[in-house]
Amino acid sequence: MTTDDARDTRADVLAEIRNLSTARHQRAADARARPPAGLLALTVLTGLGVVLFPFLAGARPRGMEIAPLLAMAAMLGVGVYLAFNISHPFTGGLAIEPDAFTAALQEFQRISGGG
């Protein structure tokens, strides 16, 4: 191996280490990212407003007329649940486990023919 080959190889290795470091810092920043604090409170207040608005407007649903309102309230509840859980990608009800990353890495290697 010549000196030029060794330098080229060293430069390639250093470039790859820089790329890995940059990717790791980006993942760490993404893991710390959160939606604005007021957004979650506003989501809850807006959901409550949407559910209560028909009653505040004077509607008095009875029997099966209340079914669409209950369905809407349930969908809003799921939306609020998702809004809270999206703020914590590695904990909570929708946590991403390390198995997901391992499985994805194996699939990428399979697709690229590396394993």
XYZ file of N, CA and C in Angstrom:
345
model
N 0.862 -1.169 0.000
C 0.000 0.000 0.000
C 0.909 1.233 0.000
N 0.639 2.145 -0.901
C 1.470 3.353 -0.992
C 0.988 4.388 0.017
N 1.801 5.403 0.186
C 1.456 6.476 1.113
C 0.179 7.187 0.670
N 0.034 7.376 -0.641
C -1.175 8.042 -1.156
C -2.423 7.203 -0.897
N -2.305 5.892 -1.073
C -3.441 5.005 -0.794
C -3.823 5.063 0.682
N -2.815 5.066 1.544
C -3.077 5.130 2.986
C -3.756 6.439 3.359
N -3.300 7.526 2.756
C -3.934 8.833 3.031
C -5.383 8.849 2.547
N -5.607 8.303 1.346
C -6.972 8.263 0.816
C -7.878 7.421 1.705
N -7.378 6.280 2.141
C -8.154 5.409 3.016
C -8.438 6.104 4.338
N -7.434 6.753 4.889
C -7.616 7.485 6.159
C -8.642 8.604 5.999
N -8.552 9.324 4.883
C -9.511 10.406 4.632
C -10.933 9.856 4.507
N -11.066 8.699 3.839
C -12.395 8.079 3.704
C -12.961 7.665 5.069
N -12.107 7.079 5.897
C -12.540 6.660 7.230
C -12.940 7.871 8.058
N -12.147 8.932 8.019
C -12.477 10.148 8.777
C -13.778 10.773 8.283
N -13.992 10.757 6.981
C -15.235 11.310 6.429
C -16.436 10.491 6.909
N -16.288 9.176 6.940
C -17.384 8.325 7.413
C -17.657 8.547 8.896
N -16.614 8.723 9.682
C -16.790 9.004 11.118
C -17.494 10.339 11.310
N -17.138 11.338 10.506
C -17.832 12.641 10.590
C -19.302 12.487 10.242
N -19.596 11.706 9.199
C -20.995 11.481 8.804
C -21.776 10.789 9.911
N -21.165 9.779 10.523
C -21.830 9.080 11.624
C -22.059 10.001 12.812
N -21.086 10.830 13.107
C -21.226 11.770 14.223
C -22.334 12.776 13.957
N -22.383 13.281 12.747
C -23.426 14.238 12.375
C -24.811 13.588 12.477
N -24.925 12.355 11.987
C -26.213 11.653 12.049
C -26.618 11.401 13.499
N -25.660 11.049 14.331
C -25.976 10.793 15.747
C -26.445 12.072 16.442
N -25.777 13.189 16.174
C -26.192 14.462 16.777
C -27.589 14.856 16.300
N -27.881 14.601 15.020
C -29.209 14.925 14.495
C -30.282 14.068 15.165
N -30.023 12.773 15.352
C -30.992 11.902 16.033
C -31.210 12.347 17.471
N -30.126 12.753 18.139
C -30.263 13.224 19.527
C -31.108 14.494 19.576
N -30.893 15.403 18.614
C -31.696 16.630 18.570
C -33.163 16.306 18.279
N -33.405 15.355 17.384
C -34.780 14.968 17.064
C -35.477 14.340 18.265
N -34.742 13.562 19.052
C -35.338 12.929 20.225
C -35.727 13.959 21.284
N -35.012 15.084 21.331
C -35.335 16.131 22.316
C -36.411 17.091 21.823
N -36.724 17.066 20.543
C -37.690 18.009 19.971
C -39.094 17.741 20.517
N -39.822 18.779 20.792
C -41.188 18.682 21.310
C -42.047 19.751 20.621
N -43.345 19.486 20.472
C -44.232 20.546 19.996
C -44.307 21.657 21.051
N -44.688 22.848 20.644
C -44.817 23.933 21.625
C -45.767 23.531 22.757
N -45.429 23.943 23.981
C -46.214 23.558 25.166
C -47.679 23.980 25.046
N -47.955 25.141 24.535
C -49.326 25.625 24.408
C -50.153 24.853 23.406
N -49.493 24.172 22.495
C -50.220 23.430 21.467
C -51.049 22.308 22.074
N -50.498 21.600 23.035
C -51.243 20.504 23.652
C -52.451 21.016 24.433
N -52.259 22.099 25.193
C -53.382 22.680 25.936
C -54.446 23.199 24.968
N -54.025 23.831 23.889
C -54.964 24.346 22.892
C -55.723 23.200 22.220
N -55.060 22.075 22.011
C -55.727 20.911 21.423
C -56.851 20.411 22.328
N -56.583 20.335 23.616
C -57.603 19.885 24.570
C -58.762 20.882 24.615
N -58.463 22.164 24.718
C -59.522 23.179 24.787
C -60.361 23.202 23.517
N -59.725 23.083 22.374
C -60.459 23.074 21.109
C -61.357 21.840 21.018
N -60.844 20.682 21.454
C -61.658 19.467 21.446
C -62.880 19.596 22.332
N -62.686 20.134 23.521
C -63.822 20.353 24.417
C -64.825 21.332 23.813
N -64.311 22.375 23.181
C -65.196 23.358 22.552
C -66.036 22.750 21.446
N -65.418 21.881 20.652
C -66.150 21.238 19.555
C -67.236 20.312 20.106
N -66.934 19.594 21.180
C -67.922 18.674 21.750
C -69.055 19.443 22.430
N -68.735 20.513 23.119
C -69.748 21.256 23.862
C -70.524 22.270 23.020
N -70.016 22.648 21.858
C -70.652 23.692 21.046
C -72.119 23.404 20.729
N -72.480 22.195 20.291
C -73.912 21.974 20.000
C -74.812 22.244 21.207
N -74.344 21.876 22.402
C -75.145 22.119 23.602
C -75.209 23.606 23.920
N -74.090 24.307 23.724
C -74.077 25.757 23.963
C -74.935 26.500 22.954
N -75.104 25.922 21.762
C -75.928 26.548 20.725
C -77.407 26.222 20.905
N -77.737 25.399 21.895
C -79.145 25.136 22.178
C -79.638 23.773 21.732
N -78.787 22.952 21.145
C -79.224 21.618 20.704
C -79.419 20.717 21.920
N -80.444 19.908 21.879
C -80.714 18.962 22.949
C -80.944 17.582 22.315
N -79.865 16.925 21.881
C -80.054 15.629 21.216
C -80.540 14.561 22.195
N -81.412 13.683 21.703
C -81.960 12.607 22.510
C -81.836 11.295 21.722
N -81.683 10.196 22.423
C -81.653 8.879 21.781
C -80.509 8.729 20.788
N -80.864 8.245 19.601
C -79.863 7.987 18.567
C -79.262 9.279 17.990
N -79.875 10.409 18.245
C -79.328 11.682 17.753
C -78.000 12.006 18.413
N -77.763 11.406 19.569
C -76.529 11.691 20.292
C -75.356 10.831 19.793
N -75.645 9.779 18.999
C -74.600 8.871 18.512
C -73.507 9.598 17.705
N -73.869 10.478 16.756
C -72.806 11.185 16.028
C -71.948 12.061 16.953
N -72.571 12.660 17.948
C -71.826 13.486 18.900
C -70.856 12.635 19.712
N -71.291 11.454 20.121
C -70.412 10.554 20.861
C -69.263 10.051 19.978
N -69.565 9.757 18.709
C -68.511 9.324 17.778
C -67.486 10.438 17.577
N -67.967 11.667 17.423
C -67.063 12.808 17.259
C -66.218 13.008 18.510
N -66.816 12.878 19.679
C -66.074 13.026 20.928
C -65.008 11.938 21.056
N -65.329 10.715 20.655
C -64.355 9.625 20.704
C -63.192 9.893 19.752
N -63.484 10.356 18.554
C -62.409 10.668 17.595
C -61.540 11.812 18.095
N -62.152 12.804 18.684
C -61.374 13.900 19.259
C -60.506 13.404 20.415
N -61.059 12.499 21.221
C -60.280 11.923 22.312
C -59.055 11.179 21.803
N -59.223 10.414 20.734
C -58.088 9.711 20.138
C -57.066 10.715 19.604
N -57.541 11.781 18.985
C -56.637 12.813 18.481
C -55.836 13.476 19.592
N -56.485 13.768 20.696
C -55.786 14.370 21.842
C -54.777 13.382 22.415
N -55.175 12.112 22.524
C -54.253 11.076 23.002
C -53.009 11.015 22.109
N -53.212 11.029 20.803
C -52.080 10.988 19.874
C -51.222 12.240 19.984
N -51.854 13.397 20.162
C -51.093 14.643 20.295
C -50.194 14.607 21.523
N -50.676 14.043 22.612
C -49.844 13.941 23.815
C -48.726 12.917 23.627
N -49.040 11.787 23.017
C -48.045 10.731 22.872
C -46.989 11.033 21.824
N -47.312 11.857 20.850
C -46.325 12.192 19.827
C -45.186 13.036 20.417
N -45.432 13.631 21.565
C -44.408 14.432 22.232
C -43.352 13.567 22.909
N -43.631 12.280 23.066
C -42.715 11.371 23.765
C -42.523 10.113 22.926
N -41.691 10.173 21.870
C -41.599 9.041 20.950
C -40.975 7.785 21.551
N -40.193 7.914 22.634
C -39.505 6.747 23.186
C -40.100 6.267 24.499
N -41.195 6.899 24.953
C -41.896 6.477 26.163
C -43.386 6.588 25.902
N -44.184 6.048 26.793
C -45.631 6.197 26.676
C -46.272 5.106 25.837
N -47.504 5.343 25.489
C -48.305 4.345 24.801
C -47.881 4.041 23.384
N -47.239 4.964 22.719
C -46.824 4.759 21.331
C -45.311 4.703 21.204
N -44.632 4.258 22.237
C -43.162 4.261 22.270
C -42.573 3.419 21.148
N -41.491 3.909 20.608
C -40.726 3.174 19.609
C -39.668 2.384 20.360
N -39.737 1.079 20.255
C -38.802 0.204 20.949
C -37.552 -0.012 20.088
N -36.441 -0.377 20.702
C -35.218 -0.650 19.929
C -35.411 -1.748 18.890
N -36.351 -2.658 19.125
C -36.597 -3.727 18.160
C -36.977 -3.173 16.793
N -37.690 -2.052 16.778
C -38.106 -1.449 15.514
C -36.895 -1.018 14.698
N -35.900 -0.452 15.343
C -34.698 -0.021 14.636
C -33.888 -1.215 14.150
N -33.807 -2.251 14.967
C -33.074 -3.456 14.582
C -33.739 -4.117 13.379
N -35.052 -4.214 13.409
C -35.791 -4.811 12.298
C -35.618 -3.982 11.028
N -35.671 -2.655 11.164
C -35.503 -1.788 9.994
C -34.098 -1.941 9.414
N -33.093 -1.996 10.261
C -31.719 -2.158 9.793
C -31.552 -3.479 9.055
N -32.123 -4.546 9.588
C -32.044 -5.841 8.922
C -32.742 -5.810 7.558
N -33.880 -5.121 7.511
C -34.612 -5.027 6.238
C -33.812 -4.218 5.217
N -33.187 -3.123 5.641
C -32.355 -2.315 4.727
C -31.191 -3.148 4.186
N -30.577 -3.943 5.059
C -29.470 -4.789 4.622
C -29.959 -5.847 3.645
N -31.142 -6.404 3.897
C -31.697 -7.415 2.996
C -31.978 -6.817 1.633
N -32.569 -5.606 1.617
C -32.922 -4.958 0.362
C -31.681 -4.619 -0.459
N -30.633 -4.147 0.233
C -29.423 -3.744 -0.492
C -28.541 -4.928 -0.852
N -28.938 -6.122 -0.437
C -28.164 -7.315 -0.767
C -27.015 -7.554 0.182
N -27.018 -6.852 1.304
C -25.931 -6.993 2.252
C -26.175 -8.089 3.275
N -27.223 -8.836 3.187
C -27.443 -9.889 4.193
C -28.716 -10.559 3.920
